[in-house]
Amino acid sequence: MLVTSQALVLPLIKAANDPTITQLGAAVPDHRFFPIRAIQRAQSNAARNHLADAINCSFPPGLPALRRQITRRMTEFGCAILPNEIVITNGCQEALTLALKAPTNPGDIVAIESPTFYGLLQVLESLGLEVLELPTNPRTGISVDALELALTNWDVKACVVVPNFSNPLGFCMPDENKQQLVDKLASHQIPLIEDDVYGDLGFGGKRPSACKGLAGNRNANHDIYYRGSFSKTLSPGLRVGWIVPPRKQHKKIEYMKYVLNLGTPTTSQMIVADLLSNGSYQRQLRQVCQKYSVAVNRMTQAIVRYFPAETKITRPEGGFVIWLELPVHIDSISLARDALKLGISISPGPIFSASQKYQHYIRISCACVWSAEIEQAIVTLARLIDLPNK
Ligand SMILES: Cc1ncc(COP(=O)(O)O)c(C=O)c1O
């Protein structure tokens, strides 16, 4: 199936930049969750001590100091890689475009989770790729049995997953399931495109493994494209992410990145490298995971209190979004439009699916600083949901 109708998403994303709107829609945390002072210090340091480099272009694969720091972090959670395997990108979104372009051509089929992050659907749409949406369990992730069936019956060229604190379901795939997924794809020689953008944001303390780490060197010929980003931990505006492609695709990815935009802004890369090396990143993680966890709980409590009793809510183990199943008669696209007119943005379910399923679902971002205004927004949403019953 070809992906269409993702244009619906643009008003939602624009709302994220509008200070008059209560932001429950885009997965963009309030700036108060980010380490503003540490970023300021790192920015001044770059301007004061490294200005000549900072205003120069940093061509792919990106700043060596940043790639060394990312290597160190990835090694800590079981991904033994080298700095020269990394290409720095403008966030995870650009890494996704690169990862999809390398193994596919327009018209090819890609297997994805359902529901899935709408940014993935937009990239698939823009590359003219077809999708196969596979059932995804809100606790254990993509169904490996359904994947087996898909690989047997369709000429699938790649499989994209968000195994750690997925968006929108919030689950963390158990290691056993990750291993099954990796083995299944390896046995069919289908590339795995792993999105680990929320991997550092678990509420439980221990950093979950990545499929890339679990795969290790067991299947040296199996292609894994690992992607990460600092958008949910440090700041989305820095636009710093990265990709670790299979070794044989590294040159191709590096060249495609160069052709796309010559390189990721140098100052942003310097800031992130600085925060990783001076311990600020680790400190930020300890604080922000705790804050996201509190924010998710608080939002969940308000929804339980005000929304209709039949509303079902996910219990994410990390990240900051929740996925709600509303009464079946609710049209979440109309609900999102009506809410926006009243100054509240939410994400309607159908934008998380190529076939526009999830008509009575919504996703709420909880990464807002709790206030009377947020509580009032939940009350207003509850009233809108209740209207068709009146
Ligand atoms: C699962 C997932 N992948 C990628 C992205 C995009 O990340 P970035 O801002 O690093 O491009 C997002 C942002 O919402 C996301 O939720």
Short mmCIF file of C-alpha atoms and ligand atoms in Angstrom, two decimals:
data_model
loop_
_atom_site.label_atom_id
_atom_site.label_comp_id
_atom_site.label_asym_id
_atom_site.label_seq_id
_atom_site.Cartn_x
_atom_site.Cartn_y
_atom_site.Cartn_z
CA MET A 1 0.00 0.00 0.00
CA LEU A 2 1.26 3.49 -0.86
CA VAL A 3 1.26 6.07 1.91
CA THR A 4 -0.93 9.14 1.36
CA SER A 5 -2.67 11.86 3.42
CA GLN A 6 0.33 12.64 5.58
CA ALA A 7 -0.26 16.33 4.67
CA LEU A 8 -2.74 16.24 7.58
CA VAL A 9 0.25 16.37 9.89
CA LEU A 10 1.58 19.79 8.87
CA PRO A 11 -0.95 21.95 10.79
CA LEU A 12 -0.17 19.83 13.84
CA ILE A 13 3.57 20.39 13.54
CA LYS A 14 3.09 24.12 12.92
CA ALA A 15 1.02 24.28 16.10
CA ALA A 16 4.14 23.14 17.98
CA ASN A 17 5.73 26.53 17.22
CA ASP A 18 2.66 28.52 18.25
CA PRO A 19 2.95 29.68 21.88
CA THR A 20 -0.79 30.36 22.08
CA ILE A 21 -1.60 26.67 21.58
CA THR A 22 -1.60 24.09 24.38
CA GLN A 23 0.85 21.53 23.07
CA LEU A 24 -0.33 17.96 23.49
CA GLY A 25 0.16 17.02 19.84
CA ALA A 26 3.70 16.91 18.47
CA ALA A 27 6.27 14.80 20.36
CA VAL A 28 8.27 17.95 21.08
CA PRO A 29 8.93 18.49 24.80
CA ASP A 30 8.49 21.87 26.46
CA HIS A 31 11.88 23.65 26.44
CA ARG A 32 11.94 23.53 30.26
CA PHE A 33 12.75 19.80 30.06
CA PHE A 34 16.07 20.58 28.36
CA PRO A 35 19.40 21.57 30.00
CA ILE A 36 19.29 25.19 28.88
CA ARG A 37 22.21 26.46 30.99
CA ALA A 38 24.51 23.59 30.04
CA ILE A 39 23.66 24.19 26.36
CA GLN A 40 24.35 27.92 26.81
CA ARG A 41 27.75 27.18 28.37
CA ALA A 42 28.70 24.74 25.62
CA GLN A 43 27.59 27.24 22.98
CA SER A 44 29.68 30.03 24.55
CA ASN A 45 32.63 27.66 24.79
CA ALA A 46 32.34 26.86 21.06
CA ALA A 47 32.08 30.58 20.18
CA ARG A 48 34.90 31.67 22.52
CA ASN A 49 37.45 28.91 22.08
CA HIS A 50 36.72 27.27 18.74
CA LEU A 51 35.17 30.01 16.61
CA ALA A 52 37.15 29.32 13.44
CA ASP A 53 36.08 25.66 13.50
CA ALA A 54 32.55 26.46 14.68
CA ILE A 55 31.80 28.67 11.67
CA ASN A 56 33.33 26.22 9.25
CA CYS A 57 31.48 23.42 7.52
CA SER A 58 31.75 19.99 9.10
CA PHE A 59 31.49 17.61 6.16
CA PRO A 60 30.27 14.04 6.60
CA PRO A 61 30.86 11.84 8.48
CA GLY A 62 30.83 14.69 11.05
CA LEU A 63 32.97 15.93 13.98
CA PRO A 64 35.44 13.29 15.19
CA ALA A 65 35.00 14.40 18.84
CA LEU A 66 31.24 13.82 18.64
CA ARG A 67 31.60 10.47 16.91
CA ARG A 68 34.05 9.35 19.61
CA GLN A 69 31.58 10.31 22.35
CA ILE A 70 28.68 8.51 20.63
CA THR A 71 30.86 5.43 20.21
CA ARG A 72 31.60 5.45 23.92
CA ARG A 73 27.91 5.67 24.81
CA MET A 74 26.82 3.00 22.37
CA THR A 75 29.53 0.67 23.67
CA GLU A 76 28.12 1.13 27.20
CA PHE A 77 24.82 -0.43 26.11
CA GLY A 78 26.33 -3.27 24.15
CA CYS A 79 26.89 -1.86 20.64
CA ALA A 80 30.59 -2.31 20.02
CA ILE A 81 31.26 0.08 17.15
CA LEU A 82 34.06 2.38 16.05
CA PRO A 83 33.85 6.16 15.49
CA ASN A 84 34.46 5.70 11.77
CA GLU A 85 31.24 3.67 11.45
CA ILE A 86 29.09 6.69 12.40
CA VAL A 87 27.68 9.39 10.11
CA ILE A 88 26.27 12.45 11.92
CA THR A 89 22.89 13.57 10.58
CA ASN A 90 20.33 16.35 11.03
CA GLY A 91 18.35 14.41 13.61
CA CYS A 92 16.97 10.92 13.38
CA GLN A 93 14.59 11.96 10.61
CA GLU A 94 17.41 12.56 8.14
CA ALA A 95 19.07 9.33 9.28
CA LEU A 96 15.80 7.57 8.42
CA THR A 97 15.77 8.99 4.89
CA LEU A 98 19.35 7.83 4.38
CA ALA A 99 18.65 4.38 5.84
CA LEU A 100 15.63 3.86 3.61
CA LYS A 101 17.25 5.18 0.45
CA ALA A 102 20.25 2.87 0.69
CA PRO A 103 18.50 -0.53 0.37
CA THR A 104 15.31 0.45 -1.54
CA ASN A 105 14.01 1.87 -4.82
CA PRO A 106 10.64 3.58 -5.41
CA GLY A 107 7.83 1.02 -5.47
CA ASP A 108 9.64 -1.38 -3.09
CA ILE A 109 7.84 -2.75 -0.03
CA VAL A 110 8.91 -1.92 3.54
CA ALA A 111 7.50 -3.71 6.62
CA ILE A 112 6.60 -1.42 9.52
CA GLU A 113 4.98 -1.50 12.96
CA SER A 114 1.34 -0.50 13.30
CA PRO A 115 0.64 2.03 14.69
CA THR A 116 3.86 3.81 13.81
CA PHE A 117 5.50 7.21 14.08
CA TYR A 118 4.04 9.48 11.38
CA GLY A 119 7.49 10.87 10.44
CA LEU A 120 8.29 7.40 9.11
CA LEU A 121 5.13 7.40 6.99
CA GLN A 122 6.06 10.80 5.57
CA VAL A 123 9.51 9.62 4.51
CA LEU A 124 8.04 6.44 2.98
CA GLU A 125 5.52 8.58 1.11
CA SER A 126 8.18 10.98 -0.18
CA LEU A 127 10.37 8.08 -1.40
CA GLY A 128 7.43 6.40 -3.20
CA LEU A 129 7.78 3.25 -1.07
CA GLU A 130 4.94 0.85 -0.33
CA VAL A 131 4.26 -0.35 3.19
CA LEU A 132 3.13 -3.50 4.86
CA GLU A 133 1.75 -2.63 8.30
CA LEU A 134 2.32 -5.45 10.77
CA PRO A 135 0.37 -5.99 13.99
CA THR A 136 2.28 -4.60 16.96
CA ASN A 137 1.62 -5.64 20.53
CA PRO A 138 1.57 -2.71 23.00
CA ARG A 139 3.88 -4.70 25.34
CA THR A 140 6.13 -6.82 23.15
CA GLY A 141 6.28 -4.98 19.84
CA ILE A 142 6.05 -6.10 16.23
CA SER A 143 4.64 -9.59 15.66
CA VAL A 144 7.48 -11.82 14.49
CA ASP A 145 4.94 -14.40 13.26
CA ALA A 146 3.23 -11.78 11.09
CA LEU A 147 6.67 -10.72 9.86
CA GLU A 148 7.49 -14.31 8.88
CA LEU A 149 4.25 -14.48 6.90
CA ALA A 150 5.01 -11.15 5.23
CA LEU A 151 8.56 -12.19 4.30
CA THR A 152 7.29 -15.45 2.82
CA ASN A 153 4.57 -13.84 0.74
CA TRP A 154 5.96 -10.44 -0.21
CA ASP A 155 9.18 -9.11 -1.64
CA VAL A 156 9.95 -6.99 1.44
CA LYS A 157 13.13 -4.89 1.09
CA ALA A 158 13.52 -3.58 4.66
CA CYS A 159 11.84 -3.57 8.08
CA VAL A 160 11.70 -0.44 10.27
CA VAL A 161 11.15 -0.68 14.05
CA VAL A 162 11.34 1.52 17.16
CA PRO A 163 12.03 -1.23 19.73
CA ASN A 164 12.74 0.99 22.77
CA PHE A 165 9.81 3.09 24.08
CA SER A 166 8.15 3.15 20.72
CA ASN A 167 6.17 6.10 19.46
CA PRO A 168 3.16 5.99 19.92
CA LEU A 169 2.77 2.75 21.98
CA GLY A 170 5.60 3.31 24.48
CA PHE A 171 6.56 -0.37 24.91
CA CYS A 172 10.11 -1.62 25.29
CA MET A 173 10.50 -4.84 23.31
CA PRO A 174 11.87 -7.59 25.59
CA ASP A 175 15.35 -8.84 24.59
CA GLU A 176 13.93 -12.21 23.64
CA ASN A 177 11.59 -10.58 21.09
CA LYS A 178 14.35 -8.32 19.78
CA GLN A 179 16.53 -11.38 19.27
CA GLN A 180 13.74 -13.23 17.44
CA LEU A 181 13.19 -10.21 15.22
CA VAL A 182 16.89 -9.89 14.38
CA ASP A 183 17.21 -13.63 13.69
CA LYS A 184 14.11 -13.69 11.51
CA LEU A 185 15.30 -10.79 9.38
CA ALA A 186 18.84 -12.19 9.20
CA SER A 187 17.57 -15.57 8.03
CA HIS A 188 15.77 -13.84 5.14
CA GLN A 189 18.63 -11.35 4.60
CA ILE A 190 16.25 -8.38 5.01
CA PRO A 191 17.82 -5.16 6.33
CA LEU A 192 16.67 -3.97 9.75
CA ILE A 193 16.31 -0.20 10.20
CA GLU A 194 16.37 0.43 13.94
CA ASP A 195 15.21 3.74 15.43
CA ASP A 196 16.53 4.15 18.99
CA VAL A 197 15.59 7.80 19.46
CA TYR A 198 13.91 7.11 22.85
CA GLY A 199 16.38 4.43 24.04
CA ASP A 200 17.97 6.67 26.72
CA LEU A 201 14.59 7.66 28.15
CA GLY A 202 13.54 4.60 30.16
CA PHE A 203 11.84 5.06 33.55
CA GLY A 204 13.34 1.87 34.97
CA GLY A 205 17.01 2.81 35.34
CA LYS A 206 18.77 0.25 33.15
CA ARG A 207 19.36 1.33 29.57
CA PRO A 208 17.66 -1.23 27.30
CA SER A 209 19.64 -3.08 24.67
CA ALA A 210 19.51 -2.26 20.99
CA CYS A 211 18.82 -4.85 18.27
CA LYS A 212 22.17 -3.83 16.82
CA GLY A 213 23.94 -4.82 20.04
CA LEU A 214 22.03 -8.11 20.36
CA ALA A 215 22.87 -8.99 16.77
CA GLY A 216 26.58 -8.47 17.52
CA ASN A 217 28.65 -10.26 14.96
CA ARG A 218 26.39 -13.31 14.83
CA ASN A 219 25.27 -12.56 11.30
CA ALA A 220 28.08 -10.56 9.82
CA ASN A 221 26.24 -10.38 6.48
CA HIS A 222 22.98 -9.08 7.92
CA ASP A 223 22.46 -5.36 7.34
CA ILE A 224 21.39 -3.24 10.31
CA TYR A 225 20.99 0.52 10.09
CA TYR A 226 21.02 1.87 13.66
CA ARG A 227 19.79 5.45 14.22
CA GLY A 228 19.85 7.73 17.25
CA SER A 229 19.30 11.38 18.10
CA PHE A 230 19.61 14.01 20.83
CA SER A 231 16.24 15.60 19.98
CA LYS A 232 14.33 14.08 22.90
CA THR A 233 17.12 14.35 25.47
CA LEU A 234 18.99 17.63 24.80
CA SER A 235 17.06 19.70 22.26
CA PRO A 236 15.23 19.09 18.98
CA GLY A 237 16.48 22.44 17.62
CA LEU A 238 20.13 21.35 17.66
CA ARG A 239 19.16 18.84 14.94
CA VAL A 240 21.86 16.35 15.85
CA GLY A 241 21.35 12.65 15.21
CA TRP A 242 23.40 9.85 13.75
CA ILE A 243 23.35 6.66 11.78
CA VAL A 244 25.49 3.54 11.99
CA PRO A 245 24.94 1.83 8.64
CA PRO A 246 26.26 -1.60 7.67
CA ARG A 247 29.98 -1.22 6.92
CA LYS A 248 29.56 -1.92 3.23
CA GLN A 249 26.98 0.91 2.95
CA HIS A 250 29.00 3.48 4.87
CA LYS A 251 30.53 5.28 1.88
CA LYS A 252 27.17 5.42 0.11
CA ILE A 253 25.41 6.89 3.17
CA GLU A 254 28.20 9.39 3.75
CA TYR A 255 27.98 10.54 0.15
CA MET A 256 24.16 10.78 0.21
CA LYS A 257 24.38 12.88 3.39
CA TYR A 258 26.90 15.17 1.70
CA VAL A 259 24.64 15.59 -1.36
CA LEU A 260 21.59 16.31 0.82
CA ASN A 261 23.01 19.29 2.74
CA LEU A 262 26.84 19.14 2.95
CA GLY A 263 26.84 18.48 6.67
CA THR A 264 25.17 18.97 10.05
CA PRO A 265 25.74 22.43 11.62
CA THR A 266 29.14 22.43 13.29
CA THR A 267 28.19 24.42 16.40
CA SER A 268 25.36 21.98 17.16
CA GLN A 269 27.79 19.07 16.90
CA MET A 270 30.30 20.86 19.16
CA ILE A 271 27.64 21.54 21.79
CA VAL A 272 26.55 17.89 21.91
CA ALA A 273 30.16 16.62 22.00
CA ASP A 274 30.88 19.00 24.89
CA LEU A 275 27.78 17.91 26.88
CA LEU A 276 28.64 14.24 26.37
CA SER A 277 32.27 14.63 27.41
CA ASN A 278 31.74 16.85 30.49
CA GLY A 279 29.05 14.67 32.11
CA SER A 280 26.15 17.10 31.47
CA TYR A 281 24.39 14.60 29.21
CA GLN A 282 24.44 11.86 31.82
CA ARG A 283 23.17 14.33 34.47
CA GLN A 284 20.44 15.50 32.13
CA LEU A 285 19.33 11.91 31.50
CA ARG A 286 19.00 11.21 35.22
CA GLN A 287 16.81 14.29 35.64
CA VAL A 288 14.77 14.18 32.48
CA CYS A 289 13.79 10.50 32.72
CA GLN A 290 12.41 11.20 36.17
CA LYS A 291 10.57 14.30 34.92
CA TYR A 292 9.06 12.52 31.91
CA SER A 293 7.93 9.69 34.17
CA VAL A 294 6.19 12.15 36.54
CA ALA A 295 4.67 14.00 33.56
CA VAL A 296 3.27 10.78 32.07
CA ASN A 297 1.75 9.77 35.43
CA ARG A 298 0.20 13.16 35.96
CA MET A 299 -1.35 13.25 32.49
CA THR A 300 -2.63 9.69 32.90
CA GLN A 301 -4.28 10.57 36.21
CA ALA A 302 -6.03 13.58 34.65
CA ILE A 303 -7.27 11.49 31.73
CA VAL A 304 -8.56 8.80 34.06
CA ARG A 305 -10.34 11.50 36.02
CA TYR A 306 -11.96 13.44 33.17
CA PHE A 307 -12.26 11.20 30.09
CA PRO A 308 -15.09 8.68 29.55
CA ALA A 309 -14.67 5.54 31.64
CA GLU A 310 -14.21 3.29 28.58
CA THR A 311 -11.03 5.17 27.51
CA LYS A 312 -8.01 2.84 27.36
CA ILE A 313 -4.55 4.28 28.04
CA THR A 314 -1.11 2.78 27.41
CA ARG A 315 1.40 2.64 30.28
CA PRO A 316 4.69 3.55 28.62
CA GLU A 317 7.93 2.33 30.18
CA GLY A 318 9.85 5.32 28.85
CA GLY A 319 9.58 8.36 26.58
CA PHE A 320 6.71 10.78 27.07
CA VAL A 321 3.76 9.91 24.83
CA ILE A 322 0.57 8.00 25.62
CA TRP A 323 -1.82 6.35 23.18
CA LEU A 324 -5.52 6.47 23.98
CA GLU A 325 -8.36 4.38 22.67
CA LEU A 326 -11.51 6.50 22.89
CA PRO A 327 -15.14 5.36 22.62
CA VAL A 328 -15.56 3.73 19.23
CA HIS A 329 -17.89 6.39 17.74
CA ILE A 330 -15.28 9.15 18.10
CA ASP A 331 -13.74 10.49 14.89
CA SER A 332 -10.34 11.60 16.15
CA ILE A 333 -9.58 13.75 13.07
CA SER A 334 -12.69 15.87 13.73
CA LEU A 335 -11.81 15.88 17.41
CA ALA A 336 -8.28 17.17 16.64
CA ARG A 337 -9.70 19.90 14.34
CA ASP A 338 -12.25 21.02 16.94
CA ALA A 339 -9.61 20.98 19.66
CA LEU A 340 -7.22 23.10 17.55
CA LYS A 341 -9.98 25.70 17.09
CA LEU A 342 -10.07 25.90 20.90
CA GLY A 343 -6.27 26.25 21.11
CA ILE A 344 -5.32 22.63 21.93
CA SER A 345 -3.25 20.36 19.71
CA ILE A 346 -3.48 16.56 19.85
CA SER A 347 -2.42 13.86 17.36
CA PRO A 348 -5.32 11.93 15.77
CA GLY A 349 -4.88 8.15 15.40
CA PRO A 350 -5.15 7.82 11.58
CA ILE A 351 -1.89 9.74 10.99
CA PHE A 352 -0.08 6.82 12.65
CA SER A 353 -1.17 4.41 9.93
CA ALA A 354 -0.76 4.20 6.15
CA SER A 355 -4.25 2.72 5.88
CA GLN A 356 -5.67 5.33 8.25
CA LYS A 357 -6.67 2.89 10.93
CA TYR A 358 -7.05 4.03 14.54
CA GLN A 359 -9.94 6.34 13.76
CA HIS A 360 -10.98 6.51 17.44
CA TYR A 361 -7.45 6.74 18.89
CA ILE A 362 -5.34 9.76 19.80
CA ARG A 363 -1.76 10.28 20.94
CA ILE A 364 -1.01 12.76 23.70
CA SER A 365 2.44 14.15 24.41
CA CYS A 366 2.92 14.46 28.17
CA ALA A 367 6.16 16.48 28.03
CA CYS A 368 4.50 19.69 29.13
CA VAL A 369 4.97 21.45 32.44
CA TRP A 370 1.81 20.79 34.43
CA SER A 371 -0.40 23.83 35.01
CA ALA A 372 -4.05 24.86 35.38
CA GLU A 373 -4.04 25.52 31.63
CA ILE A 374 -3.03 21.93 30.83
CA GLU A 375 -5.65 20.56 33.21
CA GLN A 376 -8.26 22.81 31.57
CA ALA A 377 -7.20 21.50 28.14
CA ILE A 378 -7.87 17.94 29.32
CA VAL A 379 -11.27 19.01 30.66
CA THR A 380 -12.05 20.67 27.28
CA LEU A 381 -10.99 17.55 25.35
CA ALA A 382 -13.16 15.40 27.61
CA ARG A 383 -16.11 17.71 26.90
CA LEU A 384 -15.51 17.48 23.11
CA ILE A 385 -15.33 13.69 23.36
CA ASP A 386 -18.57 13.64 25.31
CA LEU A 387 -20.45 15.97 22.90
CA PRO A 388 -21.63 13.30 20.41
CA ASN A 389 -23.39 11.63 23.33
CA LYS A 390 -25.43 14.71 24.17
C1 LIG B 1 10.26 7.49 16.65
C2 LIG B 1 10.84 8.78 16.19
N1 LIG B 1 11.85 8.76 15.31
C3 LIG B 1 12.41 9.90 14.85
C4 LIG B 1 11.96 11.15 15.27
C5 LIG B 1 12.58 12.38 14.71
O1 LIG B 1 13.68 12.70 15.49
P1 LIG B 1 14.64 13.93 15.15
O2 LIG B 1 14.05 15.15 15.76
O3 LIG B 1 15.92 13.53 15.78
O4 LIG B 1 14.76 14.04 13.67
C6 LIG B 1 10.91 11.22 16.19
C7 LIG B 1 10.38 12.52 16.63
O5 LIG B 1 9.28 12.64 17.09
C8 LIG B 1 10.34 9.99 16.66
O6 LIG B 1 9.33 10.01 17.54
#
